[in-house]
Amino acid sequence: MSTPDPDGVLAEQLLRFTRRVHRIQKRHLEARGLGVTPAQSRLLRTLALYDSPPRMTDLAERLEVVPRAVTTLVDGLEAADRVRRAPDPTNRRVIRIELTDAGRRTLEVLRSVRRAAAEDILAPLDGDQRETLGLLLATLIDGPVLPPGQGTPAPDRRA
């Protein structure tokens, strides 16, 4: 008889939880009728993190996807007037991606959708449990917090 694999069970729970999060977020998105996919939502949120309009390659790197995937997302968002391609003022060969006013309004709605989805997901937890979960997730996402002088933590890739 083999012994149970606790890490395997935990890995399966994490995968199931991730799928549940995606389903709940997608349901909330669809209920608002925005016509924005989860991937487009992520691109809009990422775009809002920049101080100045980024290049498509910058977005691809930050999203950890191939540039072609960003092109497809930008095409869809541009068709819906949520982003626009703009020439770089210093290098006309470079195209930058910027939010439009409609994109900013969509982003505000997306933030409320994410908050509502998070509340659905976290509803079974009390305040202490939520705090503990937040600390655990931060460790899993960013790696362990190292004491000063003992290295550099992994970069924060939240988007």
Coordinates of C-alpha atoms in Angstrom, one line a residue:
M1 CA 0.0 0.0 0.0
S2 CA 1.4 3.4 -0.9
T3 CA 1.4 6.4 1.4
P4 CA -0.7 9.4 0.4
D5 CA 1.1 12.2 -1.4
P6 CA 0.2 15.3 0.7
D7 CA 2.0 17.6 -1.8
G8 CA 0.0 16.0 -4.7
V9 CA -3.3 16.6 -2.8
L10 CA -2.2 20.2 -2.2
A11 CA -1.2 20.8 -5.8
E12 CA -4.6 19.5 -6.9
Q13 CA -6.4 21.8 -4.4
L14 CA -4.5 24.7 -5.8
L15 CA -5.4 23.9 -9.4
R16 CA -9.0 23.4 -8.5
F17 CA -9.0 26.7 -6.6
T18 CA -7.4 28.5 -9.5
R19 CA -10.1 27.2 -11.9
R20 CA -12.8 28.2 -9.4
V21 CA -11.4 31.8 -9.2
H22 CA -11.4 32.0 -13.0
R23 CA -15.0 30.7 -13.3
I24 CA -16.3 33.1 -10.7
Q25 CA -14.5 36.1 -12.3
K26 CA -15.7 35.1 -15.7
R27 CA -19.3 34.8 -14.4
H28 CA -19.1 38.3 -12.9
L29 CA -17.6 39.7 -16.1
E30 CA -20.3 38.1 -18.2
A31 CA -23.0 39.4 -15.9
R32 CA -21.8 43.0 -16.4
G33 CA -22.0 42.6 -20.2
L34 CA -18.8 44.4 -20.8
G35 CA -17.7 42.2 -23.7
V36 CA -14.2 41.9 -22.2
T37 CA -12.5 38.5 -21.9
P38 CA -10.5 37.7 -18.8
A39 CA -7.3 38.0 -20.9
Q40 CA -8.3 41.5 -22.2
S41 CA -9.2 42.4 -18.6
R42 CA -5.7 41.4 -17.5
L43 CA -4.1 43.5 -20.3
L44 CA -6.2 46.6 -19.4
R45 CA -5.1 46.2 -15.7
T46 CA -1.5 45.8 -16.8
L47 CA -1.6 48.7 -19.1
A48 CA -2.9 50.9 -16.2
L49 CA 0.3 50.1 -14.2
Y50 CA 2.5 52.0 -16.6
D51 CA 3.4 55.7 -16.1
S52 CA 3.6 56.2 -19.9
P53 CA 2.2 54.1 -22.7
P54 CA 4.2 50.9 -23.2
R55 CA 5.3 49.1 -26.3
M56 CA 3.6 45.8 -27.2
T57 CA 6.8 44.0 -26.4
D58 CA 6.8 45.6 -22.9
L59 CA 3.2 44.3 -22.4
A60 CA 4.1 40.8 -23.6
E61 CA 7.0 40.7 -21.2
R62 CA 5.0 41.9 -18.3
L63 CA 2.1 39.5 -19.1
E64 CA 4.6 36.7 -19.7
V65 CA 3.1 35.8 -23.1
V66 CA 4.3 35.9 -26.7
P67 CA 4.0 39.3 -28.5
R68 CA 1.5 37.8 -31.0
A69 CA -0.9 37.2 -28.1
V70 CA -0.7 40.8 -27.1
T71 CA -1.4 41.9 -30.7
T72 CA -4.6 39.8 -30.7
L73 CA -5.7 41.3 -27.4
V74 CA -4.9 44.8 -28.5
D75 CA -6.8 44.3 -31.7
G76 CA -9.9 43.4 -29.9
L77 CA -9.6 46.2 -27.3
E78 CA -8.9 48.7 -30.1
A79 CA -11.9 47.6 -32.0
A80 CA -14.0 48.3 -28.9
D81 CA -12.3 51.7 -28.5
R82 CA -10.7 50.7 -25.1
V83 CA -7.1 51.2 -26.3
R84 CA -5.4 52.9 -29.1
R85 CA -2.1 52.5 -30.9
A86 CA 0.0 55.7 -30.8
P87 CA 3.3 56.5 -32.5
D88 CA 6.2 57.0 -30.1
P89 CA 7.1 60.7 -30.1
T90 CA 10.9 59.9 -30.3
N91 CA 10.9 56.9 -32.7
R92 CA 8.3 56.7 -35.3
R93 CA 9.0 53.0 -35.9
V94 CA 7.7 52.2 -32.3
I95 CA 4.0 51.9 -31.5
R96 CA 2.8 52.5 -28.0
I97 CA -0.5 51.3 -26.5
E98 CA -2.6 53.7 -24.5
L99 CA -5.9 53.5 -22.7
T100 CA -8.7 55.5 -24.1
D101 CA -11.4 57.2 -22.0
A102 CA -13.7 54.2 -22.7
G103 CA -10.8 51.9 -21.6
R104 CA -10.4 53.8 -18.3
R105 CA -14.2 53.6 -17.6
T106 CA -14.0 49.9 -18.4
L107 CA -11.1 49.5 -16.0
E108 CA -13.2 51.0 -13.2
V109 CA -16.0 48.6 -13.9
L110 CA -13.5 45.7 -14.0
R111 CA -12.1 46.7 -10.6
S112 CA -15.6 46.5 -9.1
V113 CA -16.2 43.1 -10.8
R114 CA -12.9 41.8 -9.3
R115 CA -13.9 43.0 -5.9
A116 CA -17.3 41.3 -6.2
A117 CA -15.7 38.1 -7.4
A118 CA -13.1 38.2 -4.6
E119 CA -15.9 38.7 -2.1
D120 CA -17.7 35.6 -3.4
I121 CA -14.5 33.6 -3.2
L122 CA -13.5 34.8 0.3
A123 CA -17.1 34.8 1.8
P124 CA -16.5 31.6 3.8
L125 CA -13.4 33.1 5.6
D126 CA -13.4 35.4 8.6
G127 CA -11.0 38.4 8.9
D128 CA -8.2 36.4 10.6
Q129 CA -8.4 33.6 7.9
R130 CA -8.3 36.2 5.1
E131 CA -5.2 37.8 6.7
T132 CA -3.5 34.4 7.0
L133 CA -4.5 33.5 3.4
G134 CA -3.0 36.8 2.2
L135 CA 0.3 36.2 3.9
L136 CA 0.4 32.6 2.5
L137 CA -0.4 33.8 -1.0
A138 CA 2.2 36.6 -0.8
T139 CA 4.8 33.9 0.1
L140 CA 3.8 31.6 -2.7
I141 CA 3.7 34.5 -5.3
D142 CA 6.7 36.5 -4.3
G143 CA 8.8 33.8 -2.5
P144 CA 9.9 34.0 1.1
V145 CA 10.6 37.4 2.6
L146 CA 14.3 37.5 3.3
P147 CA 15.9 39.3 6.2
P148 CA 17.8 42.5 5.1
G149 CA 21.1 41.7 3.5
Q150 CA 20.2 38.1 2.6
G151 CA 19.3 38.4 -1.0
T152 CA 16.6 40.0 -3.1
P153 CA 13.1 38.7 -3.2
A154 CA 11.6 37.8 -6.6
P155 CA 10.0 40.6 -8.5
D156 CA 6.3 41.3 -8.0
R157 CA 4.4 40.3 -11.1
R158 CA 0.9 41.0 -9.9
A159 CA -1.4 42.3 -12.6

